[in-house]
mmCIF file of C-alpha atoms and ligand atoms in Angstrom:
data_model
loop_
_atom_site.group_PDB
_atom_site.id
_atom_site.type_symbol
_atom_site.label_atom_id
_atom_site.label_comp_id
_atom_site.label_asym_id
_atom_site.label_seq_id
_atom_site.Cartn_x
_atom_site.Cartn_y
_atom_site.Cartn_z
ATOM 1 C CA UNK A 155 104.706 112.325 130.916
ATOM 2 C CA UNK A 156 108.489 112.735 131.287
ATOM 3 C CA UNK A 157 108.720 109.016 131.693
ATOM 4 C CA UNK A 158 106.906 108.472 128.388
ATOM 5 C CA UNK A 159 109.060 111.014 126.570
ATOM 6 C CA UNK A 160 112.227 109.391 127.868
ATOM 7 C CA UNK A 161 111.018 106.027 126.580
ATOM 8 C CA UNK A 162 110.577 107.555 123.119
ATOM 9 C CA UNK A 163 114.081 109.040 123.389
ATOM 10 C CA UNK A 164 115.473 105.683 124.419
ATOM 11 C CA UNK A 165 113.840 103.941 121.439
ATOM 12 C CA UNK A 166 115.222 106.653 119.164
ATOM 13 C CA UNK A 167 118.766 106.295 120.514
ATOM 14 C CA UNK A 168 118.955 102.545 121.007
ATOM 15 C CA UNK A 169 116.403 101.239 118.468
ATOM 16 C CA UNK A 170 115.259 98.931 121.217
ATOM 17 C CA UNK A 171 112.940 98.819 124.228
ATOM 18 C CA UNK A 172 112.129 96.109 126.735
ATOM 19 C CA UNK A 173 108.718 94.520 126.391
ATOM 20 C CA UNK A 174 107.351 96.291 129.463
ATOM 21 C CA UNK A 175 108.577 99.629 128.097
ATOM 22 C CA UNK A 176 106.787 99.055 124.805
ATOM 23 C CA UNK A 177 103.673 98.164 126.765
ATOM 24 C CA UNK A 178 103.881 101.393 128.775
ATOM 25 C CA UNK A 179 104.197 103.448 125.586
ATOM 26 C CA UNK A 180 101.497 101.654 123.624
ATOM 27 C CA UNK A 181 99.052 101.951 126.514
ATOM 28 C CA UNK A 182 99.533 105.728 126.365
ATOM 29 C CA UNK A 183 98.937 105.953 122.594
ATOM 30 C CA UNK A 184 96.083 108.448 122.909
ATOM 31 C CA UNK A 185 98.103 110.944 124.956
ATOM 32 C CA UNK A 186 98.254 114.024 122.721
ATOM 33 C CA UNK A 187 101.570 115.373 123.966
ATOM 34 C CA UNK A 188 103.208 111.992 123.621
ATOM 35 C CA UNK A 189 101.857 111.577 120.085
ATOM 36 C CA UNK A 190 103.135 114.981 119.015
ATOM 37 C CA UNK A 191 106.586 114.273 120.381
ATOM 38 C CA UNK A 192 106.723 110.803 118.843
ATOM 39 C CA UNK A 193 105.438 111.855 115.419
ATOM 40 C CA UNK A 194 107.826 114.809 115.164
ATOM 41 C CA UNK A 195 110.699 112.494 115.926
ATOM 42 C CA UNK A 196 109.574 109.687 113.596
ATOM 43 C CA UNK A 197 109.160 112.183 110.738
ATOM 44 C CA UNK A 198 112.654 113.524 111.448
ATOM 45 C CA UNK A 199 114.188 110.037 111.441
ATOM 46 C CA UNK A 200 112.507 109.154 108.164
ATOM 47 C CA UNK A 201 113.813 112.424 106.752
ATOM 48 C CA UNK A 202 117.383 111.718 107.894
ATOM 49 C CA UNK A 203 117.276 108.421 106.017
ATOM 50 C CA UNK A 204 115.082 109.051 102.988
ATOM 51 C CA UNK A 205 114.520 112.806 102.844
ATOM 52 C CA UNK A 206 111.096 113.825 101.562
ATOM 53 C CA UNK A 207 110.999 110.930 99.101
ATOM 54 C CA UNK A 208 107.928 108.759 98.868
ATOM 55 C CA UNK A 209 108.309 105.597 96.811
ATOM 56 C CA UNK A 210 105.422 104.355 94.722
ATOM 57 C CA UNK A 211 104.907 100.659 94.095
ATOM 58 C CA UNK A 212 102.536 99.407 91.426
ATOM 59 C CA UNK A 213 100.388 96.778 93.076
ATOM 60 C CA UNK A 214 99.131 94.004 90.800
ATOM 61 C CA UNK A 215 96.632 91.758 92.549
ATOM 62 C CA UNK A 216 96.960 88.890 90.105
ATOM 63 C CA UNK A 217 94.837 86.162 91.693
ATOM 64 C CA UNK A 218 91.958 86.186 94.145
ATOM 65 C CA UNK A 219 92.008 82.412 94.598
ATOM 66 C CA UNK A 220 93.328 81.310 97.963
ATOM 67 C CA UNK A 221 93.664 77.885 99.538
ATOM 68 C CA UNK A 222 93.788 79.321 103.046
ATOM 69 C CA UNK A 223 90.900 80.096 105.327
ATOM 70 C CA UNK A 224 92.138 82.930 107.543
ATOM 71 C CA UNK A 225 89.266 84.117 109.714
ATOM 72 C CA UNK A 226 89.774 87.825 108.942
ATOM 73 C CA UNK A 227 90.243 87.779 105.186
ATOM 74 C CA UNK A 228 87.573 88.194 102.528
ATOM 75 C CA UNK A 229 89.537 85.983 100.116
ATOM 76 C CA UNK A 230 89.376 82.985 102.494
ATOM 77 C CA UNK A 231 88.503 79.795 100.643
ATOM 78 C CA UNK A 232 85.216 79.320 102.537
ATOM 79 C CA UNK A 233 83.874 82.632 101.282
ATOM 80 C CA UNK A 234 81.647 81.373 98.464
ATOM 81 C CA UNK A 235 80.523 84.942 97.800
ATOM 82 C CA UNK A 236 83.975 86.041 96.668
ATOM 83 C CA UNK A 237 84.376 86.310 92.913
ATOM 84 C CA UNK A 238 87.562 84.616 91.879
ATOM 85 C CA UNK A 239 89.845 85.603 89.009
ATOM 86 C CA UNK A 240 93.330 84.950 87.730
ATOM 87 C CA UNK A 241 95.448 87.188 85.526
ATOM 88 C CA UNK A 242 97.483 85.566 82.762
ATOM 89 C CA UNK A 243 101.131 86.366 82.208
ATOM 90 C CA UNK A 244 100.044 88.618 79.327
ATOM 91 C CA UNK A 245 97.568 90.492 81.557
ATOM 92 C CA UNK A 246 100.286 91.005 84.157
ATOM 93 C CA UNK A 247 102.741 92.291 81.562
ATOM 94 C CA UNK A 248 100.139 94.770 80.309
ATOM 95 C CA UNK A 249 99.767 96.083 83.875
ATOM 96 C CA UNK A 250 103.542 96.480 84.066
ATOM 97 C CA UNK A 251 103.646 98.351 80.759
ATOM 98 C CA UNK A 252 100.979 100.743 81.891
ATOM 99 C CA UNK A 253 102.674 101.063 85.267
ATOM 100 C CA UNK A 254 106.040 101.758 83.709
ATOM 101 C CA UNK A 255 104.641 104.583 81.628
ATOM 102 C CA UNK A 256 103.002 106.025 84.737
ATOM 103 C CA UNK A 257 106.395 106.139 86.441
ATOM 104 C CA UNK A 258 106.458 102.983 88.521
ATOM 105 C CA UNK A 259 109.808 101.273 88.970
ATOM 106 C CA UNK A 260 108.608 98.564 91.342
ATOM 107 C CA UNK A 261 105.910 96.024 90.600
ATOM 108 C CA UNK A 262 104.371 94.118 93.469
ATOM 109 C CA UNK A 263 102.754 90.855 92.422
ATOM 110 C CA UNK A 264 100.348 89.986 95.172
ATOM 111 C CA UNK A 265 97.844 87.175 95.333
ATOM 112 C CA UNK A 266 96.125 84.600 97.446
ATOM 113 C CA UNK A 267 97.894 81.281 97.896
ATOM 114 C CA UNK A 268 96.847 79.909 94.516
ATOM 115 C CA UNK A 269 98.377 76.574 93.497
ATOM 116 C CA UNK A 270 97.544 77.270 89.857
ATOM 117 C CA UNK A 271 100.698 79.392 89.780
ATOM 118 C CA UNK A 272 103.445 76.798 90.065
ATOM 119 C CA UNK A 273 107.024 77.842 90.778
ATOM 120 C CA UNK A 274 107.707 77.461 87.045
ATOM 121 C CA UNK A 275 104.928 79.893 86.152
ATOM 122 C CA UNK A 276 105.958 82.418 88.808
ATOM 123 C CA UNK A 277 109.621 82.242 87.780
ATOM 124 C CA UNK A 278 108.704 82.652 84.123
ATOM 125 C CA UNK A 279 106.620 85.754 84.920
ATOM 126 C CA UNK A 280 109.382 87.233 87.085
ATOM 127 C CA UNK A 281 112.066 86.552 84.459
ATOM 128 C CA UNK A 282 109.990 88.134 81.711
ATOM 129 C CA UNK A 283 109.249 91.276 83.737
ATOM 130 C CA UNK A 284 112.914 91.626 84.648
ATOM 131 C CA UNK A 285 113.923 91.202 80.981
ATOM 132 C CA UNK A 286 111.448 93.770 79.717
ATOM 133 C CA UNK A 287 111.842 96.251 82.550
ATOM 134 C CA UNK A 288 115.435 95.840 83.618
ATOM 135 C CA UNK A 289 115.467 99.029 85.723
ATOM 136 C CA UNK A 290 112.522 97.823 87.786
ATOM 137 C CA UNK A 291 112.298 95.861 90.999
ATOM 138 C CA UNK A 292 109.900 92.944 91.349
ATOM 139 C CA UNK A 293 108.290 92.222 94.697
ATOM 140 C CA UNK A 294 106.421 88.987 95.310
ATOM 141 C CA UNK A 295 103.685 88.615 97.900
ATOM 142 C CA UNK A 296 102.308 85.125 97.399
ATOM 143 C CA UNK A 297 102.433 83.589 100.832
ATOM 144 C CA UNK A 298 104.141 80.713 102.570
ATOM 145 C CA UNK A 299 106.435 78.530 100.447
ATOM 146 C CA UNK A 300 109.390 76.213 101.001
ATOM 147 C CA UNK A 301 112.857 77.717 101.193
ATOM 148 C CA UNK A 302 113.625 76.003 97.874
ATOM 149 C CA UNK A 303 110.744 77.794 96.171
ATOM 150 C CA UNK A 304 111.814 81.148 97.609
ATOM 151 C CA UNK A 305 115.334 80.487 96.328
ATOM 152 C CA UNK A 306 113.968 79.766 92.846
ATOM 153 C CA UNK A 307 112.039 83.052 92.801
ATOM 154 C CA UNK A 308 115.158 84.895 93.927
ATOM 155 C CA UNK A 309 117.280 83.207 91.249
ATOM 156 C CA UNK A 310 114.659 84.165 88.664
ATOM 157 C CA UNK A 311 115.276 87.797 89.631
ATOM 158 C CA UNK A 312 112.702 88.690 92.276
ATOM 159 C CA UNK A 313 114.131 91.431 94.485
ATOM 160 C CA UNK A 314 111.733 91.639 97.405
ATOM 161 C CA UNK A 315 109.115 89.573 99.223
ATOM 162 C CA UNK A 316 106.237 90.658 101.441
ATOM 163 C CA UNK A 317 104.833 88.261 104.012
ATOM 164 C CA UNK A 318 103.215 89.842 107.026
ATOM 165 C CA UNK A 319 103.803 87.832 110.176
ATOM 166 C CA UNK A 320 100.241 88.981 111.179
ATOM 167 C CA UNK A 321 100.963 88.605 114.912
ATOM 168 C CA UNK A 322 104.144 87.458 116.620
ATOM 169 C CA UNK A 323 102.310 85.739 119.461
ATOM 170 C CA UNK A 324 101.723 82.112 118.483
ATOM 171 C CA UNK A 325 98.585 81.671 120.552
ATOM 172 C CA UNK A 326 97.109 84.896 119.163
ATOM 173 C CA UNK A 327 98.067 83.642 115.692
ATOM 174 C CA UNK A 328 96.016 80.501 116.297
ATOM 175 C CA UNK A 329 92.955 82.603 117.112
ATOM 176 C CA UNK A 330 93.149 84.310 113.710
ATOM 177 C CA UNK A 331 93.894 81.236 111.603
ATOM 178 C CA UNK A 332 92.675 77.658 111.228
ATOM 179 C CA UNK A 333 94.726 74.863 112.798
ATOM 180 C CA UNK A 334 96.590 73.963 109.592
ATOM 181 C CA UNK A 335 98.414 77.306 109.670
ATOM 182 C CA UNK A 336 101.130 78.003 112.212
ATOM 183 C CA UNK A 337 102.694 81.253 113.301
ATOM 184 C CA UNK A 338 105.949 79.442 113.812
ATOM 185 C CA UNK A 339 106.133 78.271 110.197
ATOM 186 C CA UNK A 340 105.251 81.760 109.017
ATOM 187 C CA UNK A 341 108.105 83.250 111.034
ATOM 188 C CA UNK A 342 110.478 80.590 109.656
ATOM 189 C CA UNK A 343 109.463 81.650 106.151
ATOM 190 C CA UNK A 344 110.476 85.214 106.982
ATOM 191 C CA UNK A 345 113.899 84.194 108.277
ATOM 192 C CA UNK A 346 114.387 82.053 105.147
ATOM 193 C CA UNK A 347 113.538 85.004 102.911
ATOM 194 C CA UNK A 348 116.069 87.193 104.728
ATOM 195 C CA UNK A 349 118.729 84.497 104.534
ATOM 196 C CA UNK A 350 118.246 84.099 100.776
ATOM 197 C CA UNK A 351 118.820 87.821 100.344
ATOM 198 C CA UNK A 352 115.381 89.226 99.593
ATOM 199 C CA UNK A 353 114.501 92.672 100.832
ATOM 200 C CA UNK A 354 111.890 91.251 103.135
ATOM 201 C CA UNK A 355 108.660 92.734 104.415
ATOM 202 C CA UNK A 356 106.908 91.620 107.598
ATOM 203 C CA UNK A 357 103.970 93.300 109.293
ATOM 204 C CA UNK A 358 100.755 92.983 111.194
ATOM 205 C CA UNK A 359 97.216 94.247 111.579
ATOM 206 C CA UNK A 360 96.386 96.676 114.357
ATOM 207 C CA UNK A 361 93.238 95.886 116.307
ATOM 208 C CA UNK A 362 92.777 92.367 115.018
ATOM 209 C CA UNK A 363 90.363 90.356 117.175
ATOM 210 C CA UNK A 364 91.793 89.235 120.544
ATOM 211 C CA UNK A 365 94.880 91.444 120.108
ATOM 212 C CA UNK A 366 96.336 92.784 123.366
ATOM 213 C CA UNK A 367 98.871 95.524 124.064
ATOM 214 C CA UNK A 368 101.271 92.716 125.009
ATOM 215 C CA UNK A 369 100.810 91.240 121.528
ATOM 216 C CA UNK A 370 101.727 94.579 119.939
ATOM 217 C CA UNK A 371 104.824 94.790 122.149
ATOM 218 C CA UNK A 372 105.767 91.300 120.950
ATOM 219 C CA UNK A 373 105.282 92.447 117.361
ATOM 220 C CA UNK A 374 107.805 95.223 118.001
ATOM 221 C CA UNK A 375 110.283 92.758 119.534
ATOM 222 C CA UNK A 376 109.798 90.385 116.613
ATOM 223 C CA UNK A 377 110.586 93.211 114.173
ATOM 224 C CA UNK A 378 113.687 94.123 116.193
ATOM 225 C CA UNK A 379 114.864 90.521 115.853
ATOM 226 C CA UNK A 380 113.993 89.956 112.175
ATOM 227 C CA UNK A 381 115.105 93.405 111.020
ATOM 228 C CA UNK A 382 112.929 93.351 107.886
ATOM 229 C CA UNK A 383 113.604 95.936 105.181
ATOM 230 C CA UNK A 384 109.849 96.652 104.937
ATOM 231 C CA UNK A 385 106.998 96.661 107.422
ATOM 232 C CA UNK A 386 103.326 96.685 106.409
ATOM 233 C CA UNK A 387 100.922 97.819 109.103
ATOM 234 C CA UNK A 388 97.232 98.557 108.743
ATOM 235 C CA UNK A 389 94.128 98.542 110.894
ATOM 236 C CA UNK A 390 91.985 95.411 110.927
ATOM 237 C CA UNK A 391 88.746 96.061 109.010
ATOM 238 C CA UNK A 392 85.955 93.485 109.231
ATOM 239 C CA UNK A 393 84.712 91.750 106.106
ATOM 240 C CA UNK A 394 81.014 90.889 106.073
ATOM 241 C CA UNK A 395 81.458 87.305 104.853
ATOM 242 C CA UNK A 396 84.047 86.142 107.398
ATOM 243 C CA UNK A 397 83.807 84.776 110.952
ATOM 244 C CA UNK A 398 85.036 88.170 112.164
ATOM 245 C CA UNK A 399 82.212 90.140 110.529
ATOM 246 C CA UNK A 400 80.947 91.320 113.947
ATOM 247 C CA UNK A 401 84.347 92.363 115.290
ATOM 248 C CA UNK A 402 85.205 96.007 115.602
ATOM 249 C CA UNK A 403 87.713 97.663 113.352
ATOM 250 C CA UNK A 404 91.217 98.612 114.437
ATOM 251 C CA UNK A 405 92.022 102.145 115.577
ATOM 252 C CA UNK A 406 93.583 104.529 113.071
ATOM 253 C CA UNK A 407 95.220 106.434 115.941
ATOM 254 C CA UNK A 408 96.862 103.299 117.280
ATOM 255 C CA UNK A 409 97.962 102.303 113.775
ATOM 256 C CA UNK A 410 99.716 105.672 113.338
ATOM 257 C CA UNK A 411 101.336 105.269 116.733
ATOM 258 C CA UNK A 412 102.663 101.815 115.785
ATOM 259 C CA UNK A 413 104.002 103.158 112.457
ATOM 260 C CA UNK A 414 105.952 105.803 114.358
ATOM 261 C CA UNK A 415 107.355 103.248 116.813
ATOM 262 C CA UNK A 416 108.491 101.075 113.900
ATOM 263 C CA UNK A 417 110.203 104.083 112.282
ATOM 264 C CA UNK A 418 112.220 104.590 115.488
ATOM 265 C CA UNK A 419 113.005 100.898 116.027
ATOM 266 C CA UNK A 420 114.011 100.333 112.365
ATOM 267 C CA UNK A 421 115.100 103.795 111.185
ATOM 268 C CA UNK A 422 115.970 102.738 107.623
ATOM 269 C CA UNK A 423 112.945 100.577 106.938
ATOM 270 C CA UNK A 424 110.550 101.138 104.062
ATOM 271 C CA UNK A 425 107.185 101.727 105.600
ATOM 272 C CA UNK A 426 104.001 101.920 103.534
ATOM 273 C CA UNK A 427 100.999 104.001 104.406
ATOM 274 C CA UNK A 428 98.663 101.140 103.578
ATOM 275 C CA UNK A 429 95.403 100.864 101.699
ATOM 276 C CA UNK A 430 93.708 99.653 104.892
ATOM 277 C CA UNK A 431 94.822 102.854 106.630
ATOM 278 C CA UNK A 432 93.383 104.859 103.732
ATOM 279 C CA UNK A 433 90.154 102.867 103.915
ATOM 280 C CA UNK A 434 89.655 103.335 107.657
ATOM 281 C CA UNK A 435 90.245 107.103 107.369
ATOM 282 C CA UNK A 436 90.067 109.108 104.144
ATOM 283 C CA UNK A 437 93.158 111.058 105.322
ATOM 284 C CA UNK A 438 94.809 107.965 106.744
ATOM 285 C CA UNK A 439 97.585 107.686 104.201
ATOM 286 C CA UNK A 440 98.613 111.356 104.492
ATOM 287 C CA UNK A 441 98.636 110.967 108.247
ATOM 288 C CA UNK A 442 100.777 107.863 107.855
ATOM 289 C CA UNK A 443 103.317 109.751 105.738
ATOM 290 C CA UNK A 444 103.589 112.403 108.433
ATOM 291 C CA UNK A 445 104.511 109.967 111.151
ATOM 292 C CA UNK A 446 107.208 107.960 109.432
ATOM 293 C CA UNK A 447 105.745 106.138 106.424
ATOM 294 C CA UNK A 448 107.517 106.611 103.081
ATOM 295 C CA UNK A 449 105.894 104.179 100.642
ATOM 296 C CA UNK A 450 102.541 104.049 98.842
ATOM 297 C CA UNK A 451 101.226 101.167 96.811
ATOM 298 C CA UNK A 452 98.634 102.343 94.293
ATOM 299 C CA UNK A 453 96.600 99.676 92.589
ATOM 300 C CA UNK A 454 97.629 98.787 89.037
ATOM 301 C CA UNK A 455 95.292 95.804 88.660
ATOM 302 C CA UNK A 456 92.883 95.980 85.715
ATOM 303 C CA UNK A 457 89.797 97.937 86.775
ATOM 304 C CA UNK A 458 87.586 94.964 85.870
ATOM 305 C CA UNK A 459 89.055 92.787 88.619
ATOM 306 C CA UNK A 460 89.646 95.369 91.333
ATOM 307 C CA UNK A 461 86.348 94.981 93.072
ATOM 308 C CA UNK A 462 86.956 91.254 93.298
ATOM 309 C CA UNK A 463 90.077 91.540 95.439
ATOM 310 C CA UNK A 464 88.360 92.410 98.662
ATOM 311 C CA UNK A 465 90.256 91.523 101.809
ATOM 312 C CA UNK A 466 87.882 93.707 103.850
ATOM 313 C CA UNK A 467 84.778 95.833 103.322
ATOM 314 C CA UNK A 468 84.811 99.228 101.537
ATOM 315 C CA UNK A 469 88.358 98.833 100.208
ATOM 316 C CA UNK A 470 89.333 102.060 98.428
ATOM 317 C CA UNK A 471 90.609 102.635 94.879
ATOM 318 C CA UNK A 472 87.662 100.937 93.229
ATOM 319 C CA UNK A 473 86.420 102.243 89.914
ATOM 320 C CA UNK A 474 89.207 104.721 89.177
ATOM 321 C CA UNK A 475 91.504 104.193 86.247
ATOM 322 C CA UNK A 476 95.048 103.375 87.263
ATOM 323 C CA UNK A 477 96.256 106.614 85.718
ATOM 324 C CA UNK A 478 93.705 108.704 87.613
ATOM 325 C CA UNK A 479 94.448 106.827 90.744
ATOM 326 C CA UNK A 480 98.182 107.510 90.392
ATOM 327 C CA UNK A 481 97.550 111.178 89.712
ATOM 328 C CA UNK A 482 95.502 111.405 92.911
ATOM 329 C CA UNK A 483 98.179 109.647 94.865
ATOM 330 C CA UNK A 484 100.905 111.974 93.597
ATOM 331 C CA UNK A 485 98.804 114.984 94.521
ATOM 332 C CA UNK A 486 98.160 113.586 97.955
ATOM 333 C CA UNK A 487 101.881 113.118 98.517
ATOM 334 C CA UNK A 488 102.617 116.708 97.491
ATOM 335 C CA UNK A 489 99.808 118.016 99.694
ATOM 336 C CA UNK A 490 101.276 116.199 102.657
ATOM 337 C CA UNK A 491 104.592 117.994 101.963
ATOM 338 C CA UNK A 492 106.529 115.120 100.405
ATOM 339 C CA UNK A 493 107.805 114.143 96.968
ATOM 340 C CA UNK A 494 106.654 111.143 94.933
ATOM 341 C CA UNK A 495 109.816 109.963 93.189
ATOM 342 C CA UNK A 496 110.311 107.776 90.137
ATOM 343 C CA UNK A 497 112.794 105.219 91.392
ATOM 344 C CA UNK A 498 113.036 101.602 92.468
ATOM 345 C CA UNK A 499 113.108 102.860 96.028
ATOM 346 C CA UNK A 500 115.404 100.214 97.425
ATOM 347 C CA UNK A 501 116.245 99.968 101.082
ATOM 348 C CA UNK A 502 119.352 102.069 101.847
ATOM 349 C CA UNK A 503 121.475 98.991 102.517
ATOM 350 C CA UNK A 504 120.447 97.318 99.243
ATOM 351 C CA UNK A 505 121.456 100.009 96.776
HETATM 352 N N1 5AD B 659 91.569 93.896 107.534
HETATM 353 C C1 5AD B 659 92.795 94.446 107.404
HETATM 354 N N2 5AD B 659 93.827 93.821 106.806
HETATM 355 C C2 5AD B 659 93.607 92.603 106.293
HETATM 356 N N3 5AD B 659 94.425 91.746 105.668
HETATM 357 C C3 5AD B 659 93.714 90.651 105.339
HETATM 358 N N4 5AD B 659 92.438 90.763 105.749
HETATM 359 C C4 5AD B 659 92.340 91.974 106.369
HETATM 360 C C5 5AD B 659 91.309 92.665 107.032
HETATM 361 N N5 5AD B 659 90.090 92.135 107.166
HETATM 362 C C6 5AD B 659 95.858 92.001 105.493
HETATM 363 C C7 5AD B 659 96.682 90.861 106.097
HETATM 364 C C8 5AD B 659 97.411 90.302 104.888
HETATM 365 C C9 5AD B 659 97.411 91.476 103.925
HETATM 366 C C10 5AD B 659 97.579 91.101 102.498
HETATM 367 O O1 5AD B 659 96.171 92.086 104.139
HETATM 368 O O2 5AD B 659 97.596 91.394 107.048
HETATM 369 O O3 5AD B 659 98.713 89.873 105.175
#
């Protein structure tokens, strides 16, 4: 036990562990004493950097078309069952207007890799949002692109970009994706985004098929190297119309443990308590906030399309109005002992 505690202390002090040390810690994730110690510390570190603030991001899932065929994702192109939709620029702006009046100061435009949205279209949408809502940040989450495209989005005014690395281990990556996708290219994209100046988000699923403790340790080392401003982590949840439909879902307990480790390794990062965490456990997001997470991303997509953006089964926030949904989220934050603030919620080093 003392050995485990001293590893947590070392991570806290040095923001770094050796791979074998991460492995030792992660293997002990269900040790109650260890968890209590780690979570108390990760909550303290988040508090030192961001106080009790929880930042809300309005998530706009603007297209469910995707050219990729990732084995875990319900939006994969081979899923003929998936209902596909696209939001127009006008639809997206309406979401932003509603979001703005509900107190959002960040809009996250997320979608499958949909070639309908050329760089010109994306840049036009970004420019218009930034003109109309000049106090707001725009985050893009639209997948792998060339460095030139990323630069164009940045020049159009996009502030942040989310692209989970999914798994840092290249051979594990190839077990989750078809051969035309490479983990190496994905990681290059992330370094390009950082270089351009985006606040950049990486991240991974916990409990994805074939994942080992070694893989999770490598994910931690990858994050140490990339130093992303944001890290999205959620449990893998099977989707019934994918090759992984029979696989078991990721552990909520392990997901919380990984969130806390990330908070210690990257003390100033913005760390969402994700929708997947809230889907796997109805208290998952509150639990996430208590062990280091400080961001929530309520859904602002039009209610009519929400049930069509299904990455995994039983995804929450279906059917509610955005406004209701936001009210619930604010209440949940308060109940967990934190404060939902109206602000862009930039990373400390990007203010
Ligand atoms: N379970 C959990 N997370 C998933 N994602 C995609 N499919 C699933 C799933 N079945 C995550 C991926 C992706 C993000 C948008 O959603 O990590 O990057």
